[in-house]
Amino acid sequence: FVSLLTMRSALKGIRSIIIDPEGEYDKIARILGGTAIKLAPGSASGINPMDIDYEDETDDNGKPTGRRYVDVKSKVADILDLISVMVGEVAPECRNTVSAAIMKSYTDRGITSDPNSLYETGSFFNEETGEFEQNRKKRMPTLSDFRENLKGMLDPKNSLYPKISSIYDAMGVYVKGGLYDLFDRETSEDLQGFLNSIVLNFNVSSLEQGALRPLAMYVAMTWTWEKIVKKNPRIKKRIIC
């Protein structure tokens, strides 16, 4: 059914993004001229869950207004949910501190609601194209940045110290050098070229089912929402999970 739906959608110009836990749809993606991405340790393609982008503003009727903005607060909420998936539910009394550490990761980069804040201005040499560019995307914060910010907020005198410290310790397995450090990285450049694929399949079948696979599905879903769904409201898309 999913293969048939995807093929019919491609004929109508409707993009399909598939979150594929069993690796079933790589073949159909390639047949239709789309892209198959394998998320796995050591893979060249990878996603930074803290990657943020602008979105197109729409009015109450869903029509584009022509304005763009960066919804930093919603992104912070998304990452807070992700942290809850990683370490277990963040206690209500700790959510403010964790959110502040996430927000600091973006403010440290100078990222605000202004789309221009996502870019560095100047003249930069692009090694891939061999040309100079006037603007380039800023380096996005990573899970390591968040964890370091959380460390800076640890205060033994604070009554919440044991709980915040527990979150900090639990995040150690998800940052560089940890057992599950798959997503503590920059989003790979190749993914940017796949944003307009008629079919984009995220294959997470090689990941361990208990922890990494559901986490990878969550990350792929939120990245898709951020980079594809919120962009170009006039273009029809379907997410299949």
Tab-separated table of C-alpha atoms in Angstrom:
chain	number	residue	atom	x	y	z
A	1	PHE	CA	0.000	0.000	0.000
A	2	VAL	CA	2.748	2.442	0.944
A	3	SER	CA	4.695	1.686	-2.241
A	4	LEU	CA	1.581	2.174	-4.387
A	5	LEU	CA	0.678	5.397	-2.566
A	6	THR	CA	4.235	6.688	-3.018
A	7	MET	CA	4.290	5.897	-6.739
A	8	ARG	CA	0.901	7.530	-7.372
A	9	SER	CA	1.971	10.562	-5.363
A	10	ALA	CA	5.165	10.900	-7.408
A	11	LEU	CA	3.101	10.984	-10.615
A	12	LYS	CA	1.110	13.889	-9.153
A	13	GLY	CA	4.207	15.738	-7.965
A	14	ILE	CA	3.506	15.070	-4.296
A	15	ARG	CA	6.676	14.541	-2.288
A	16	SER	CA	6.868	11.558	0.055
A	17	ILE	CA	9.139	11.411	3.087
A	18	ILE	CA	9.237	7.953	4.633
A	19	ILE	CA	10.514	7.109	8.110
A	20	ASP	CA	11.383	3.466	7.490
A	21	PRO	CA	12.139	1.251	10.538
A	22	GLU	CA	12.489	-1.970	8.541
A	23	GLY	CA	14.395	-0.767	5.472
A	24	GLU	CA	11.529	-1.705	3.138
A	25	TYR	CA	11.382	1.370	0.902
A	26	ASP	CA	14.958	2.081	-0.210
A	27	LYS	CA	14.285	0.333	-3.524
A	28	ILE	CA	11.090	2.245	-4.352
A	29	ALA	CA	12.826	5.540	-3.491
A	30	ARG	CA	15.635	4.826	-5.944
A	31	ILE	CA	13.312	3.536	-8.699
A	32	LEU	CA	11.371	6.812	-8.552
A	33	GLY	CA	14.556	8.891	-8.730
A	34	GLY	CA	14.400	9.770	-5.033
A	35	THR	CA	16.910	9.342	-2.245
A	36	ALA	CA	17.537	6.646	0.346
A	37	ILE	CA	19.330	7.768	3.518
A	38	LYS	CA	20.690	5.191	5.944
A	39	LEU	CA	20.999	6.450	9.510
A	40	ALA	CA	23.574	4.295	11.285
A	41	PRO	CA	26.781	4.657	13.318
A	42	GLY	CA	29.623	5.544	10.979
A	43	SER	CA	27.292	6.574	8.149
A	44	ALA	CA	28.365	9.572	6.087
A	45	SER	CA	24.828	10.948	6.246
A	46	GLY	CA	23.614	12.211	9.589
A	47	ILE	CA	21.261	14.656	11.283
A	48	ASN	CA	21.916	17.229	13.969
A	49	PRO	CA	18.643	17.289	15.938
A	50	MET	CA	19.386	20.869	17.050
A	51	ASP	CA	19.598	22.112	13.459
A	52	ILE	CA	17.144	25.000	13.067
A	53	ASP	CA	15.863	26.871	10.027
A	54	TYR	CA	13.416	29.603	9.094
A	55	GLU	CA	9.835	28.859	8.168
A	56	ASP	CA	7.349	30.607	5.906
A	57	GLU	CA	4.657	32.523	7.722
A	58	THR	CA	1.036	31.832	6.789
A	59	ASP	CA	-2.167	33.684	7.612
A	60	ASP	CA	-5.221	32.251	9.389
A	61	ASN	CA	-6.326	30.636	6.117
A	62	GLY	CA	-3.002	28.892	5.579
A	63	LYS	CA	-1.911	31.195	2.763
A	64	PRO	CA	1.742	32.368	2.656
A	65	THR	CA	2.255	35.986	3.734
A	66	GLY	CA	5.693	36.239	2.122
A	67	ARG	CA	7.382	36.722	5.498
A	68	ARG	CA	9.817	34.344	7.147
A	69	TYR	CA	10.808	33.844	10.759
A	70	VAL	CA	12.738	31.474	13.018
A	71	ASP	CA	10.568	29.873	15.700
A	72	VAL	CA	13.259	29.389	18.336
A	73	LYS	CA	10.821	28.774	21.193
A	74	SER	CA	9.111	25.911	19.370
A	75	LYS	CA	12.512	24.409	18.569
A	76	VAL	CA	13.517	24.581	22.228
A	77	ALA	CA	10.273	22.762	23.085
A	78	ASP	CA	11.086	20.096	20.465
A	79	ILE	CA	14.564	19.539	21.927
A	80	LEU	CA	13.110	19.387	25.441
A	81	ASP	CA	10.848	16.576	24.214
A	82	LEU	CA	13.858	14.882	22.619
A	83	ILE	CA	15.780	15.069	25.900
A	84	SER	CA	12.791	13.417	27.577
A	85	VAL	CA	12.965	10.610	25.010
A	86	MET	CA	16.689	10.189	25.687
A	87	VAL	CA	16.881	10.309	29.471
A	88	GLY	CA	13.311	9.629	30.548
A	89	GLU	CA	10.648	12.179	31.419
A	90	VAL	CA	12.174	15.450	32.621
A	91	ALA	CA	10.529	16.354	35.937
A	92	PRO	CA	8.283	19.453	35.714
A	93	GLU	CA	10.432	21.334	38.217
A	94	CYS	CA	13.537	20.721	36.058
A	95	ARG	CA	12.058	21.709	32.694
A	96	ASN	CA	12.797	25.414	33.135
A	97	THR	CA	16.508	24.794	33.774
A	98	VAL	CA	16.826	22.316	30.905
A	99	SER	CA	14.960	24.701	28.560
A	100	ALA	CA	17.285	27.536	29.573
A	101	ALA	CA	20.320	25.386	28.718
A	102	ILE	CA	18.829	24.583	25.309
A	103	MET	CA	17.953	28.236	24.627
A	104	LYS	CA	21.481	29.316	25.592
A	105	SER	CA	22.829	26.962	22.928
A	106	TYR	CA	21.046	29.104	20.313
A	107	THR	CA	21.649	32.543	21.865
A	108	ASP	CA	25.369	31.736	22.115
A	109	ARG	CA	25.288	31.459	18.311
A	110	GLY	CA	23.356	34.738	18.039
A	111	ILE	CA	20.299	32.936	16.653
A	112	THR	CA	17.023	34.840	17.092
A	113	SER	CA	13.636	34.995	15.350
A	114	ASP	CA	15.307	36.958	12.510
A	115	PRO	CA	16.125	34.632	9.546
A	116	ASN	CA	19.303	36.646	8.924
A	117	SER	CA	20.609	35.524	12.325
A	118	LEU	CA	21.090	32.034	10.860
A	119	TYR	CA	23.887	33.272	8.600
A	120	GLU	CA	27.364	34.716	8.908
A	121	THR	CA	28.000	37.739	6.713
A	122	GLY	CA	31.271	38.240	4.892
A	123	SER	CA	33.192	36.643	2.060
A	124	PHE	CA	33.700	32.897	2.434
A	125	PHE	CA	35.390	30.422	0.115
A	126	ASN	CA	33.319	27.356	-0.740
A	127	GLU	CA	35.724	24.478	-1.326
A	128	GLU	CA	33.072	22.408	-3.109
A	129	THR	CA	32.164	25.049	-5.708
A	130	GLY	CA	35.508	26.853	-5.770
A	131	GLU	CA	33.686	30.168	-5.441
A	132	PHE	CA	33.370	32.898	-2.837
A	133	GLU	CA	30.033	33.334	-1.063
A	134	GLN	CA	28.773	36.419	0.715
A	135	ASN	CA	26.835	34.552	3.380
A	136	ARG	CA	27.021	31.100	4.876
A	137	LYS	CA	24.960	29.163	7.378
A	138	LYS	CA	26.211	29.383	10.919
A	139	ARG	CA	27.449	26.307	12.714
A	140	MET	CA	24.452	24.928	14.544
A	141	PRO	CA	24.582	24.044	18.247
A	142	THR	CA	24.895	20.361	19.110
A	143	LEU	CA	23.920	18.088	21.976
A	144	SER	CA	27.432	18.561	23.404
A	145	ASP	CA	26.817	22.319	23.544
A	146	PHE	CA	23.547	21.746	25.393
A	147	ARG	CA	25.201	19.396	27.891
A	148	GLU	CA	28.002	21.884	28.573
A	149	ASN	CA	25.444	24.643	29.157
A	150	LEU	CA	23.568	22.380	31.549
A	151	LYS	CA	26.814	21.694	33.400
A	152	GLY	CA	27.279	25.433	33.852
A	153	MET	CA	23.891	25.613	35.557
A	154	LEU	CA	24.657	22.920	38.131
A	155	ASP	CA	24.642	24.393	41.615
A	156	PRO	CA	25.142	22.063	44.614
A	157	LYS	CA	23.260	24.574	46.763
A	158	ASN	CA	20.167	24.321	44.586
A	159	SER	CA	17.489	21.870	45.748
A	160	LEU	CA	17.196	20.630	42.141
A	161	TYR	CA	20.905	19.779	41.928
A	162	PRO	CA	20.481	15.964	42.212
A	163	LYS	CA	17.849	15.844	39.444
A	164	ILE	CA	19.654	18.228	37.061
A	165	SER	CA	22.927	16.406	37.712
A	166	SER	CA	21.192	13.118	36.871
A	167	ILE	CA	20.049	14.529	33.506
A	168	TYR	CA	23.580	15.790	32.813
A	169	ASP	CA	25.058	12.353	33.594
A	170	ALA	CA	22.421	10.514	31.524
A	171	MET	CA	23.186	12.708	28.485
A	172	GLY	CA	26.804	11.511	28.535
A	173	VAL	CA	25.916	8.407	26.532
A	174	TYR	CA	24.498	10.569	23.701
A	175	VAL	CA	27.435	12.959	23.186
A	176	LYS	CA	30.744	12.386	21.407
A	177	GLY	CA	32.539	9.360	22.797
A	178	GLY	CA	29.345	7.930	24.270
A	179	LEU	CA	27.732	4.676	23.217
A	180	TYR	CA	24.862	6.440	21.387
A	181	ASP	CA	26.675	9.513	19.995
A	182	LEU	CA	25.115	9.099	16.536
A	183	PHE	CA	23.335	12.463	16.660
A	184	ASP	CA	25.981	14.617	18.311
A	185	ARG	CA	27.165	16.044	15.013
A	186	GLU	CA	26.519	18.616	12.318
A	187	THR	CA	23.893	17.740	9.719
A	188	SER	CA	25.784	16.271	6.757
A	189	GLU	CA	26.035	18.480	3.670
A	190	ASP	CA	24.572	15.807	1.401
A	191	LEU	CA	21.195	15.990	3.157
A	192	GLN	CA	20.766	19.572	1.977
A	193	GLY	CA	20.832	18.341	-1.610
A	194	PHE	CA	18.084	15.825	-0.917
A	195	LEU	CA	15.487	18.280	0.370
A	196	ASN	CA	13.752	18.467	-3.003
A	197	SER	CA	13.729	14.722	-3.720
A	198	ILE	CA	10.352	13.428	-4.873
A	199	VAL	CA	10.870	10.547	-2.405
A	200	LEU	CA	13.154	10.696	0.630
A	201	ASN	CA	13.484	7.491	2.644
A	202	PHE	CA	15.138	7.396	6.075
A	203	ASN	CA	16.246	3.812	6.677
A	204	VAL	CA	16.853	3.156	10.400
A	205	SER	CA	16.666	-0.641	10.208
A	206	SER	CA	20.288	-1.248	11.227
A	207	LEU	CA	19.852	0.521	14.581
A	208	GLU	CA	19.188	-1.286	17.836
A	209	GLN	CA	15.434	-1.545	18.410
A	210	GLY	CA	15.276	-0.745	22.104
A	211	ALA	CA	16.915	2.689	22.219
A	212	LEU	CA	18.472	3.997	19.020
A	213	ARG	CA	15.815	3.073	16.473
A	214	PRO	CA	12.903	4.968	18.086
A	215	LEU	CA	15.275	7.849	18.793
A	216	ALA	CA	16.378	7.942	15.138
A	217	MET	CA	12.745	7.906	14.010
A	218	TYR	CA	11.997	10.844	16.304
A	219	VAL	CA	15.022	12.814	15.052
A	220	ALA	CA	14.230	12.088	11.390
A	221	MET	CA	10.631	13.167	11.914
A	222	THR	CA	11.481	16.465	13.629
A	223	TRP	CA	14.204	17.252	11.046
A	224	THR	CA	11.713	16.570	8.234
A	225	TRP	CA	9.176	18.853	9.873
A	226	GLU	CA	11.758	21.605	10.313
A	227	LYS	CA	13.417	21.402	6.901
A	228	ILE	CA	10.635	20.269	4.562
A	229	VAL	CA	7.122	20.547	5.972
A	230	LYS	CA	7.465	24.135	7.190
A	231	LYS	CA	9.010	25.232	3.888
A	232	ASN	CA	7.192	26.100	0.649
A	233	PRO	CA	3.585	25.729	1.876
A	234	ARG	CA	2.344	25.548	-1.726
A	235	ILE	CA	4.220	22.302	-2.385
A	236	LYS	CA	2.300	19.178	-1.408
A	237	LYS	CA	4.094	16.679	0.823
A	238	ARG	CA	3.286	13.534	2.735
A	239	ILE	CA	5.138	12.046	5.687
A	240	ILE	CA	4.786	8.292	6.138
A	241	CYS	CA	5.969	6.913	9.468
